[in-house]
Amino acid sequence: MKQEDTKQKILDKSLELFSTQGYDSVSVGEIAKAVGIKAPSLYNHFPGKQAIFDAIVESTVAQYEVDTGKIDIHVQNAKQDIPVFTEITEDALFEKVRQIFEYSLHNESISRFRRMMTIEQFRSPELAALYTRRYVERILDYHAGIFRALIASGEIRSEDPDALAMMYVAPVLTLIGVCDRQPERESECLEKLQKHVRLFFRMVHDGSRQRGEKQ
Amino acid sequence: MKQEDTKQKILDKSLELFSTQGYDSVSVGEIAKAVGIKAPSLYNHFPGKQAIFDAIVESTVAQYEVDTGKIDIHVQNAKQDIPVFTEITEDALFEKVRQIFEYSLHNESISRFRRMMTIEQFRSPELAALYTRRYVERILDYHAGIFRALIASGEIRSEDPDALAMMYVAPVLTLIGVCDRQPERESECLEKLQKHVRLFFRMVHDGSRQRGEKQ
DNA sequence: GTCTATATCCAGATAGAC
DNA sequence: GTCTATCTGGATATAGAC
């Protein structure tokens, strides 16, 4: 096996172990065994256990843009996604959210890294900041940008795109958290997700139709 | 020092350490040092390290009802809190949420236990279920009950109290998560909280006033 | 109940042969 | 690059004196 292949395999197996047990509970012996080598051989690829963890963080952060590009989301510049949201139907919006939701849960590296970060978020201020940036702020900023444009164009009604983004995004984050802990509840969470998207859609689009139904 | 005092001190100091470093990173020697005894003396109070963790979980779960009662929240039966929400003003609602928010962050045992659970949530299916029950479901159920009553009484407009509860609660949970990781961002999160409550309040109460302002 | 001393084990990491 | 052998330190836990 090539040198770089082994190095990558160490990263993969380490992430797999770290994401379920946490950094401290995993021994270098365990990692080595999962990779198929003996513990001392690990030190030909990394200077120590902490270096493996650091490399995982660094490389996953780097690959973030690549992966998110695959599902047609570009957090960097939300503007190019605004047309997707304009004039979208309720069902199409849910389908879009469902796609991102399931991708986040089932993509192994994405999901494992998120769970590892959840466990290790208090390990250092840097990790804490990374967690908030990646799993809260960027998602909020992205959606706030879209909502800001939709408000300006009169597509939806509201005065606060940031608060609107929080209201739209936070339930999704909460449901992802539930599924990370209890994957067996995914279908239940998908239903809640659909109800959420439905309610949100109806609230931001001119509510007169819905109120008309009630009265 | 009395026997029970020492036992309680072990629980307190252990929680303090577990909540920042996680179970595996804390040694019984560290705990003993924090308590002011030597490691072997711990074994007069608990059969082992795991037993300390278990006792923390058990006793904190038991004290949950007591603590929440102090801030006038009774998750068990939401009905008695419905009058508090009826005809409430926007400012009063925020003040109420702010109070709970800050209590959750600054009450030491509450906050530490939550952070410990965040770190250890993947340790077992039982802990995962406890986390979801305590930090998601109970809060959602409580608010869904209130919203259901408010919808029935015509106080607010909506058709889905569960989705409404998710929309109302999830941003609060997200912001608590941010503050757990980065306590220095509390004031920033309080502002986001206020904006959220404000937007939510205006959305659920008949929106004609707000739409009138915009046109 | 607390201590010292100790047993046992396993962790991360290194040396050096192949 | 991989291995075996080994070092060193620290972990949980126990024995038994005070």
Coordinates of C-alpha atoms (C1' of nucleotides) in Angstrom, one line a residue:
Chain A
M1 CA 0.0 0.0 0.0
K2 CA 1.2 3.4 -0.9
Q3 CA 2.4 5.8 1.7
E4 CA -0.4 8.4 1.1
D5 CA -3.0 5.7 1.1
T6 CA -2.0 4.5 4.5
K7 CA -1.9 8.1 5.8
Q8 CA -5.4 8.6 4.5
K9 CA -6.6 5.4 5.9
I10 CA -5.3 6.5 9.3
L11 CA -7.3 9.7 9.0
D12 CA -10.4 7.8 8.0
K13 CA -10.3 5.2 10.7
S14 CA -9.4 7.7 13.3
L15 CA -12.3 9.9 12.4
E16 CA -14.6 6.9 12.6
L17 CA -13.4 6.0 16.1
F18 CA -13.2 9.6 17.4
S19 CA -16.7 10.3 16.2
T20 CA -18.3 7.7 18.3
Q21 CA -16.0 7.4 21.4
G22 CA -14.3 10.8 21.5
Y23 CA -10.6 11.6 21.2
D24 CA -9.5 10.4 24.7
S25 CA -11.3 7.1 24.6
V26 CA -9.5 6.0 21.5
S27 CA -6.0 4.6 21.8
V28 CA -3.4 4.7 19.0
G29 CA -3.4 0.9 19.3
E30 CA -7.1 0.9 18.3
I31 CA -6.5 3.1 15.4
A32 CA -3.6 1.0 14.2
K33 CA -5.6 -2.1 14.5
A34 CA -8.4 -0.6 12.4
V35 CA -5.9 0.4 9.8
G36 CA -4.2 -3.0 9.8
I37 CA -0.8 -2.1 11.1
K38 CA 0.9 -2.0 14.5
A39 CA 0.9 1.1 16.7
P40 CA 4.5 2.1 16.3
S41 CA 4.0 2.2 12.5
L42 CA 1.6 5.1 12.9
Y43 CA 4.5 7.2 13.9
N44 CA 6.0 6.9 10.5
H45 CA 3.0 8.9 9.2
F46 CA 2.2 11.2 12.1
P47 CA 4.3 12.5 14.9
G48 CA 1.6 11.7 17.5
K49 CA -2.0 11.1 18.3
Q50 CA -2.8 14.8 18.6
A51 CA -1.4 15.4 15.1
I52 CA -3.9 12.9 13.7
F53 CA -6.7 14.8 15.2
D54 CA -5.4 18.1 13.9
A55 CA -5.0 16.7 10.4
I56 CA -8.6 15.5 10.4
V57 CA -9.8 18.9 11.4
E58 CA -7.6 20.7 8.8
S59 CA -8.4 18.4 5.9
T60 CA -12.1 18.2 6.6
V61 CA -12.3 22.0 6.8
A62 CA -10.5 22.1 3.4
Q63 CA -12.9 19.7 1.8
Y64 CA -15.9 21.5 3.1
E65 CA -16.4 23.6 0.0
V66 CA -15.9 20.7 -2.3
D67 CA -18.6 18.6 -0.6
T68 CA -21.2 21.3 -0.3
G69 CA -20.7 22.2 -3.9
K70 CA -22.1 18.7 -4.8
I71 CA -25.5 19.5 -3.5
D72 CA -25.7 22.8 -5.2
I73 CA -25.2 24.9 -2.1
H74 CA -22.6 27.6 -2.1
V75 CA -22.3 29.1 1.3
Q76 CA -19.6 31.5 0.2
N77 CA -21.9 33.5 -2.0
A78 CA -25.6 33.0 -1.4
K79 CA -26.5 35.3 -4.2
Q80 CA -26.3 32.7 -6.9
D81 CA -28.8 30.5 -5.0
I82 CA -31.4 33.2 -4.7
P83 CA -33.1 32.4 -8.0
V84 CA -33.6 28.8 -6.6
F85 CA -35.7 30.2 -3.8
T86 CA -37.6 32.7 -5.8
E87 CA -41.1 31.6 -6.7
I88 CA -40.4 28.2 -5.3
T89 CA -43.3 26.0 -4.3
E90 CA -43.8 24.7 -0.8
D91 CA -43.2 21.1 -1.9
A92 CA -40.1 22.0 -3.8
L93 CA -38.7 23.9 -0.8
F94 CA -39.2 20.9 1.4
E95 CA -37.6 18.6 -1.2
K96 CA -34.6 20.9 -1.2
V97 CA -34.3 20.9 2.6
R98 CA -34.9 17.2 2.8
Q99 CA -32.1 16.6 0.4
I100 CA -29.6 18.7 2.4
F101 CA -30.9 17.1 5.6
E102 CA -30.3 13.5 4.5
Y103 CA -27.0 14.4 2.9
S104 CA -25.8 15.8 6.2
L105 CA -26.9 12.7 8.0
H106 CA -25.7 10.0 5.6
N107 CA -22.5 11.4 4.1
E108 CA -20.0 9.5 6.3
S109 CA -17.3 12.0 6.6
I110 CA -19.6 14.9 7.0
S111 CA -21.7 13.2 9.7
R112 CA -18.7 11.7 11.5
F113 CA -16.9 15.0 11.6
R114 CA -19.9 16.8 13.0
R115 CA -20.3 14.2 15.7
M116 CA -16.6 14.4 16.6
M117 CA -16.9 18.1 16.8
T118 CA -19.9 17.8 19.0
I119 CA -17.9 15.7 21.4
E120 CA -14.8 17.8 21.3
Q121 CA -16.2 21.3 21.0
F122 CA -15.1 22.2 24.6
R123 CA -11.6 21.0 24.1
S124 CA -10.3 24.4 23.0
P125 CA -11.6 27.9 22.1
E126 CA -10.5 27.3 18.6
L127 CA -12.7 24.2 18.2
A128 CA -15.6 26.0 19.9
A129 CA -15.2 28.8 17.4
L130 CA -14.9 26.4 14.5
Y131 CA -18.1 24.6 15.6
T132 CA -20.1 27.8 15.9
R133 CA -18.8 29.2 12.6
R134 CA -19.4 26.0 10.6
Y135 CA -22.6 24.7 12.1
V136 CA -24.4 27.9 13.1
E137 CA -23.0 31.1 11.6
R138 CA -22.3 30.1 8.0
I139 CA -25.7 28.5 7.7
L140 CA -27.4 31.5 9.2
D141 CA -25.5 34.0 7.1
Y142 CA -26.3 32.0 3.9
H143 CA -30.0 32.0 4.5
A144 CA -30.1 35.5 5.9
G145 CA -28.6 36.6 2.5
I146 CA -31.3 34.8 0.6
F147 CA -34.1 36.1 2.8
R148 CA -32.7 39.7 2.6
A149 CA -33.0 39.5 -1.2
L150 CA -36.5 37.9 -1.1
I151 CA -37.7 40.6 1.3
A152 CA -36.3 43.3 -1.0
S153 CA -38.0 41.9 -4.0
G154 CA -41.3 41.7 -2.1
E155 CA -41.4 37.9 -2.4
I156 CA -41.8 37.4 1.3
R157 CA -42.8 39.7 4.1
S158 CA -40.6 40.4 7.1
E159 CA -38.4 43.1 8.5
D160 CA -35.6 41.0 9.9
P161 CA -33.8 38.6 7.6
D162 CA -31.4 37.5 10.4
A163 CA -34.2 36.5 12.8
L164 CA -36.0 34.9 9.9
A165 CA -32.9 32.8 9.1
M166 CA -32.6 31.8 12.7
M167 CA -36.2 30.7 12.7
Y168 CA -35.8 28.7 9.5
V169 CA -32.5 27.1 10.3
A170 CA -32.5 26.4 14.0
P171 CA -35.2 23.7 13.8
V172 CA -33.1 21.9 11.1
L173 CA -30.0 22.0 13.3
T174 CA -32.0 20.7 16.2
L175 CA -33.4 17.8 14.2
I176 CA -30.0 16.9 12.9
G177 CA -28.8 16.8 16.5
V178 CA -31.6 14.4 17.4
C179 CA -30.7 12.1 14.4
D180 CA -27.0 12.2 15.3
R181 CA -27.9 10.9 18.7
Q182 CA -30.7 8.6 17.7
P183 CA -30.5 7.6 14.0
E184 CA -33.5 5.4 14.5
R185 CA -35.7 8.5 14.7
E186 CA -34.8 9.8 11.3
S187 CA -38.2 9.3 9.7
E188 CA -39.9 10.9 12.7
C189 CA -37.6 13.9 12.3
L190 CA -38.3 14.1 8.6
E191 CA -41.9 14.5 9.4
K192 CA -41.2 17.3 11.8
L193 CA -38.9 18.8 9.3
Q194 CA -41.7 18.8 6.7
K195 CA -44.2 20.4 9.1
H196 CA -41.6 23.0 9.9
V197 CA -40.9 23.9 6.3
R198 CA -44.6 24.0 5.6
L199 CA -45.4 26.3 8.5
F200 CA -42.4 28.5 7.7
F201 CA -43.4 28.8 4.0
R202 CA -46.9 29.7 4.8
M203 CA -45.9 32.2 7.4
V204 CA -43.5 34.2 5.2
H205 CA -45.6 34.2 2.1
D206 CA -48.5 36.5 2.4
G207 CA -50.7 34.8 5.0
S208 CA -54.0 36.0 3.7
R209 CA -54.7 32.6 2.0
Q210 CA -54.3 30.7 5.2
R211 CA -56.2 33.1 7.3
G212 CA -58.9 33.0 4.8
E213 CA -59.2 29.2 5.3
K214 CA -59.5 29.6 9.0
Q215 CA -62.2 32.2 9.2
Chain B
M1 CA -16.5 16.6 57.3
K2 CA -19.6 14.4 57.3
Q3 CA -19.8 11.4 55.1
E4 CA -22.6 12.7 53.0
D5 CA -20.9 16.1 52.6
T6 CA -17.9 14.4 51.2
K7 CA -20.0 12.3 48.9
Q8 CA -21.8 15.4 47.6
K9 CA -18.5 17.2 47.1
I10 CA -17.2 14.4 45.0
L11 CA -20.3 14.6 42.8
D12 CA -20.0 18.4 42.5
K13 CA -16.3 18.5 41.7
S14 CA -16.7 15.5 39.3
L15 CA -19.4 17.3 37.4
E16 CA -17.3 20.4 37.2
L17 CA -14.4 18.4 35.7
F18 CA -16.5 16.2 33.5
S19 CA -18.4 19.2 32.0
T20 CA -15.3 20.8 30.7
Q21 CA -13.0 17.8 29.9
G22 CA -15.4 14.9 29.5
Y23 CA -15.5 11.7 31.4
D24 CA -12.4 10.0 30.0
S25 CA -10.1 12.9 30.3
V26 CA -10.7 13.2 34.0
S27 CA -8.8 10.9 36.3
V28 CA -10.0 9.9 39.8
G29 CA -6.8 11.5 41.1
E30 CA -7.9 14.8 39.7
I31 CA -11.3 14.4 41.3
A32 CA -9.8 13.5 44.6
K33 CA -7.4 16.5 44.5
A34 CA -10.3 18.8 43.8
V35 CA -12.2 17.4 46.7
G36 CA -9.2 17.6 49.0
I37 CA -8.6 13.9 49.6
K38 CA -6.4 11.2 48.0
A39 CA -7.6 9.0 45.2
P40 CA -8.1 5.8 47.2
S41 CA -10.4 7.6 49.7
L42 CA -12.9 8.1 46.9
Y43 CA -13.5 4.3 46.9
N44 CA -15.0 4.7 50.4
H45 CA -17.8 6.6 48.8
F46 CA -18.2 5.1 45.4
P47 CA -17.2 1.7 44.0
G48 CA -15.5 3.2 41.0
K49 CA -15.3 6.1 38.6
Q50 CA -18.3 5.0 36.5
A51 CA -20.4 5.0 39.6
I52 CA -19.7 8.7 40.2
F53 CA -20.8 9.5 36.7
D54 CA -24.0 7.4 37.1
A55 CA -24.8 9.1 40.4
I56 CA -24.4 12.5 38.8
V57 CA -26.9 11.6 36.1
E58 CA -29.3 10.1 38.5
S59 CA -29.3 12.9 41.1
T60 CA -29.4 15.6 38.5
V61 CA -32.4 14.1 36.8
A62 CA -34.1 13.9 40.2
Q63 CA -33.4 17.5 41.0
Y64 CA -34.7 18.7 37.6
E65 CA -38.2 19.3 38.7
V66 CA -37.1 21.2 41.8
D67 CA -34.9 23.6 39.9
T68 CA -37.3 24.3 37.1
G69 CA -40.0 25.1 39.7
K70 CA -38.0 28.0 40.9
I71 CA -38.4 29.9 37.7
D72 CA -42.0 29.2 37.5
I73 CA -41.9 26.7 34.7
H74 CA -43.6 23.4 35.1
V75 CA -42.8 21.2 32.2
Q76 CA -44.9 18.4 33.6
N77 CA -48.2 20.2 33.2
A78 CA -48.0 23.1 30.8
K79 CA -51.7 24.0 31.4
Q80 CA -51.1 26.0 34.5
D81 CA -48.7 28.3 32.6
I82 CA -51.1 29.1 29.8
P83 CA -52.5 32.1 31.6
V84 CA -49.0 33.6 31.8
F85 CA -48.8 33.5 28.0
T86 CA -52.3 34.8 27.3
E87 CA -52.5 38.4 26.4
I88 CA -48.8 38.8 27.1
T89 CA -47.0 41.7 25.6
E90 CA -44.0 41.4 23.3
D91 CA -41.6 42.8 25.9
A92 CA -43.0 40.7 28.7
L93 CA -42.5 37.6 26.6
F94 CA -38.9 38.4 25.8
E95 CA -38.3 39.2 29.5
K96 CA -39.7 35.7 30.3
V97 CA -37.5 34.0 27.8
R98 CA -34.5 36.0 28.7
Q99 CA -34.9 35.0 32.3
I100 CA -35.0 31.3 31.4
F101 CA -32.2 31.7 29.0
E102 CA -29.8 33.3 31.5
Y103 CA -30.9 30.9 34.3
S104 CA -30.0 28.0 32.0
L105 CA -26.6 29.5 31.3
H106 CA -25.6 30.7 34.7
N107 CA -27.0 28.1 37.1
E108 CA -23.9 26.1 37.7
S109 CA -25.3 22.6 38.0
I110 CA -27.8 23.0 35.2
S111 CA -25.2 24.4 32.8
R112 CA -22.5 22.0 33.8
F113 CA -24.8 19.0 33.5
R114 CA -25.9 20.1 30.1
R115 CA -22.3 20.5 28.8
M116 CA -21.4 17.1 30.3
M117 CA -24.4 15.6 28.5
T118 CA -23.4 17.3 25.3
I119 CA -19.9 15.7 25.5
E120 CA -21.1 12.3 26.6
Q121 CA -24.4 12.0 24.6
F122 CA -22.9 9.3 22.2
R123 CA -21.7 7.1 25.1
S124 CA -24.8 5.0 25.3
P125 CA -28.3 4.9 23.8
E126 CA -29.6 5.7 27.2
L127 CA -27.7 8.9 27.5
A128 CA -28.7 9.8 23.9
A129 CA -32.4 9.3 24.7
L130 CA -32.0 11.2 28.0
Y131 CA -30.5 14.1 26.1
T132 CA -33.2 14.3 23.5
R133 CA -35.9 13.9 26.1
R134 CA -34.6 16.5 28.4
Y135 CA -33.2 19.1 26.0
V136 CA -35.6 18.8 23.1
E137 CA -38.8 16.8 23.6
R138 CA -39.9 18.1 27.0
I139 CA -39.3 21.7 26.0
L140 CA -41.1 21.2 22.7
D141 CA -44.0 19.4 24.3
Y142 CA -44.4 22.1 27.0
H143 CA -44.6 24.9 24.4
A144 CA -46.7 22.9 22.0
G145 CA -49.3 22.5 24.8
I146 CA -49.4 26.2 25.4
F147 CA -49.6 27.1 21.7
R148 CA -52.4 24.5 21.3
A149 CA -54.4 26.3 23.9
L150 CA -53.6 29.7 22.5
I151 CA -54.7 28.6 19.0
A152 CA -57.9 27.1 20.4
S153 CA -58.7 30.4 22.2
G154 CA -58.0 32.4 19.0
E155 CA -55.2 34.2 20.7
I156 CA -52.7 33.3 18.0
R157 CA -53.2 32.0 14.4
S158 CA -51.7 28.8 13.2
E159 CA -52.7 25.2 12.5
D160 CA -49.7 23.3 13.8
P161 CA -48.8 23.8 17.5
D162 CA -46.0 21.3 17.2
A163 CA -44.3 23.0 14.3
L164 CA -44.9 26.3 16.0
A165 CA -43.2 25.1 19.2
M166 CA -40.2 23.9 17.1
M167 CA -39.9 27.3 15.5
Y168 CA -40.1 29.1 18.8
V169 CA -37.9 26.8 20.8
A170 CA -35.1 25.6 18.4
P171 CA -33.5 29.1 18.1
V172 CA -33.3 29.3 21.9
L173 CA -31.6 25.9 22.0
T174 CA -29.2 26.9 19.2
L175 CA -28.3 30.1 21.1
I176 CA -27.7 28.2 24.3
G177 CA -25.4 25.9 22.4
V178 CA -23.4 28.9 21.2
C179 CA -23.1 30.3 24.7
D180 CA -22.1 26.9 26.1
R181 CA -19.2 26.9 23.7
Q182 CA -18.4 30.6 23.7
P183 CA -19.6 32.3 26.9
E184 CA -18.1 35.5 25.7
R185 CA -20.8 35.8 23.1
E186 CA -23.7 35.9 25.5
S187 CA -24.7 39.5 24.9
E188 CA -24.6 39.0 21.2
C189 CA -26.8 35.9 21.6
L190 CA -29.2 37.8 23.8
E191 CA -29.7 40.3 21.0
K192 CA -30.4 37.5 18.6
L193 CA -32.8 36.0 21.1
Q194 CA -34.7 39.3 21.4
K195 CA -35.0 39.6 17.7
H196 CA -36.2 36.1 17.5
V197 CA -38.9 36.5 20.1
R198 CA -39.9 39.8 18.6
L199 CA -40.3 38.2 15.1
F200 CA -42.1 35.2 16.5
F201 CA -44.5 37.3 18.5
R202 CA -45.4 39.4 15.5
M203 CA -45.8 36.4 13.2
V204 CA -48.2 34.5 15.4
H205 CA -50.3 37.4 16.5
D206 CA -52.5 38.7 13.8
G207 CA -50.0 40.1 11.3
S208 CA -52.2 42.8 9.9
R209 CA -50.6 45.5 12.1
Q210 CA -47.1 44.7 10.8
R211 CA -48.1 44.4 7.2
G212 CA -49.9 47.7 7.6
E213 CA -46.7 49.3 8.6
K214 CA -44.9 48.0 5.6
Q215 CA -47.3 49.1 2.9
Chain C
dG1 C1' -12.7 7.5 56.5
dT2 C1' -8.3 8.7 55.5
dC3 C1' -3.9 7.6 54.4
dT4 C1' 0.6 5.1 52.1
dA5 C1' 2.1 1.6 49.5
dT6 C1' 1.4 -1.2 45.9
dA7 C1' -0.7 -4.1 42.2
dT8 C1' -2.0 -4.3 37.6
dC9 C1' -2.7 -2.6 33.4
dC10 C1' -2.5 0.2 29.4
dA11 C1' -1.5 4.5 27.5
dG12 C1' 1.7 7.3 24.1
dA13 C1' 5.9 7.1 22.3
dT14 C1' 10.9 5.6 21.0
dA15 C1' 14.9 2.4 19.5
dG16 C1' 16.6 -0.2 16.3
dA17 C1' 16.4 -4.6 13.5
dC18 C1' 14.6 -6.0 8.9
Chain D
dG1 C1' 7.5 1.5 6.3
dT2 C1' 6.9 -2.2 9.1
dC3 C1' 7.9 -4.8 12.8
dT4 C1' 9.3 -6.4 18.0
dA5 C1' 10.9 -5.0 22.2
dT6 C1' 10.9 -1.6 25.4
dC7 C1' 10.6 2.8 28.1
dT8 C1' 8.1 5.8 31.0
dG9 C1' 4.3 7.6 32.8
dG10 C1' -0.2 7.6 34.6
dA11 C1' -4.5 5.2 34.9
dT12 C1' -8.1 2.5 38.1
dA13 C1' -8.3 0.0 41.8
dT14 C1' -7.0 -2.8 46.2
dA15 C1' -4.6 -3.9 50.8
dG16 C1' -4.0 -2.9 55.0
dA17 C1' -2.1 0.4 58.7
dC18 C1' -3.9 4.3 61.5

